[in-house]
Amino acid sequence: MRAGTRITNSRVGDNVVIKDHCVIIDSEIDSNCSVGPFAHLRMNSRLAEGSAVGNFVELKKSRLGRGSKSMHLTYLGDATIGEKTNIGAGTITCNYDGKRKHETLIGDNVKIGSDTMLVAPVQVGSGSVTGAGSVVTKDVPPDSLVAGVPAVVKKSLAERKDEKQG
C-alpha cells in the first residue's frame, strides 16, 4: 500500500499492488490484482484474481472478472464484467435513469472501446467489441461489433473471421 491510500472494511488478497491515493471501502480484491493510482472501489465492489484497475477508475457495486482490466478514467457502477475483458478509457456505465439504478452485464473476452457509454439496463455478449465513442442502448449479441450513436450491430465477428480466411 502506498502514500495517501485508505482501505476500510475490505479484504485484500496476496500479491496485490495498491498504488498511490486509492480509496477502497467495503470491497474485495483477490490475489494478484493491481489497483490505482487514484482508484476508488466502493459498496461491495470486487476484483477477481489477476484483474486490474488503473488511474481514475471508480467501481461501485461492480465485479471485475478474472484477468479483466479497466486502466483509465472510467466509471463502472452496478456492473458485472466477465473474464479477460478490456474496458477502454473513458467508459461509463450510465446506470441511473433519474428514478432507479440498473445493471450492466458484460461477458467474457469483450473489448469495450474508449469513450463508450453503456446505458443500463444493457448486456454486452461475450466476444463482442464496441467501437470508440459508441452509445450502447440495446443488448449486444455475442461475437458482434457495434458502433455509433446509438450503437448498432455492424457485423458478426464470426462473419468477419470467415471473410479473412476466404
Coordinates of C-alpha atoms in Angstrom, one line a residue, residues 42-117:
R42 CA -16.8 1.1 -3.0
M43 CA -20.1 -0.5 -2.0
N44 CA -19.2 -4.2 -2.4
S45 CA -17.0 -4.0 -5.5
R46 CA -14.8 -7.0 -6.2
L47 CA -11.7 -7.6 -8.3
A48 CA -11.3 -11.2 -9.2
E49 CA -7.9 -12.9 -9.4
G50 CA -5.4 -11.1 -11.7
S51 CA -7.7 -8.2 -12.6
A52 CA -6.6 -4.6 -12.7
V53 CA -8.0 -1.1 -12.4
G54 CA -5.8 1.9 -13.1
N55 CA -5.8 5.7 -12.7
F56 CA -9.0 7.5 -12.0
V57 CA -11.2 4.3 -12.3
E58 CA -14.2 4.0 -10.0
L59 CA -16.1 0.9 -9.2
K60 CA -19.4 1.0 -7.3
K61 CA -21.2 -2.3 -6.6
S62 CA -19.4 -3.9 -9.5
R63 CA -17.5 -7.1 -10.2
L64 CA -14.4 -7.2 -12.5
G65 CA -13.8 -10.8 -13.7
R66 CA -10.6 -12.8 -13.6
G67 CA -7.9 -11.2 -15.8
S68 CA -10.1 -8.3 -16.8
K69 CA -8.9 -4.7 -16.7
S70 CA -10.0 -1.1 -16.8
M71 CA -7.0 1.1 -16.8
H72 CA -8.0 4.8 -17.3
L73 CA -10.7 7.3 -16.5
T74 CA -13.7 5.0 -16.1
Y75 CA -16.9 4.7 -14.0
L76 CA -18.3 1.2 -13.6
G77 CA -21.4 1.3 -11.4
D78 CA -23.8 -1.7 -10.8
A79 CA -21.8 -3.7 -13.4
T80 CA -20.8 -7.3 -13.7
I81 CA -17.8 -7.9 -16.1
G82 CA -16.7 -11.3 -17.2
E83 CA -13.2 -12.7 -17.6
K84 CA -10.4 -11.3 -19.8
T85 CA -12.4 -8.3 -20.8
N86 CA -10.8 -4.9 -21.5
I87 CA -12.7 -1.7 -20.6
G88 CA -11.3 1.2 -22.7
A89 CA -10.5 4.7 -21.3
G90 CA -13.4 7.0 -20.6
T91 CA -16.1 4.2 -20.4
I92 CA -19.2 4.9 -18.3
T93 CA -22.0 2.6 -17.2
C94 CA -24.9 5.0 -17.2
N95 CA -26.8 3.1 -14.5
Y96 CA -29.2 5.7 -13.1
D97 CA -32.3 6.8 -15.1
G98 CA -33.4 9.5 -12.6
K99 CA -35.5 7.1 -10.5
R100 CA -33.8 3.7 -10.3
K101 CA -30.3 2.2 -10.7
H102 CA -29.9 -0.5 -13.4
E103 CA -27.3 -3.2 -14.0
T104 CA -24.9 -3.6 -16.9
L105 CA -23.7 -7.1 -17.8
I106 CA -20.5 -7.6 -19.9
G107 CA -19.4 -11.0 -20.9
D108 CA -16.0 -12.7 -21.3
N109 CA -13.4 -11.6 -23.8
V110 CA -15.1 -8.3 -24.6
K111 CA -13.3 -5.2 -25.8
I112 CA -15.1 -2.0 -24.8
G113 CA -13.8 0.8 -27.0
S114 CA -12.7 4.1 -25.4
D115 CA -15.3 6.6 -24.5
T116 CA -18.2 4.1 -24.7
M117 CA -21.4 4.8 -22.8

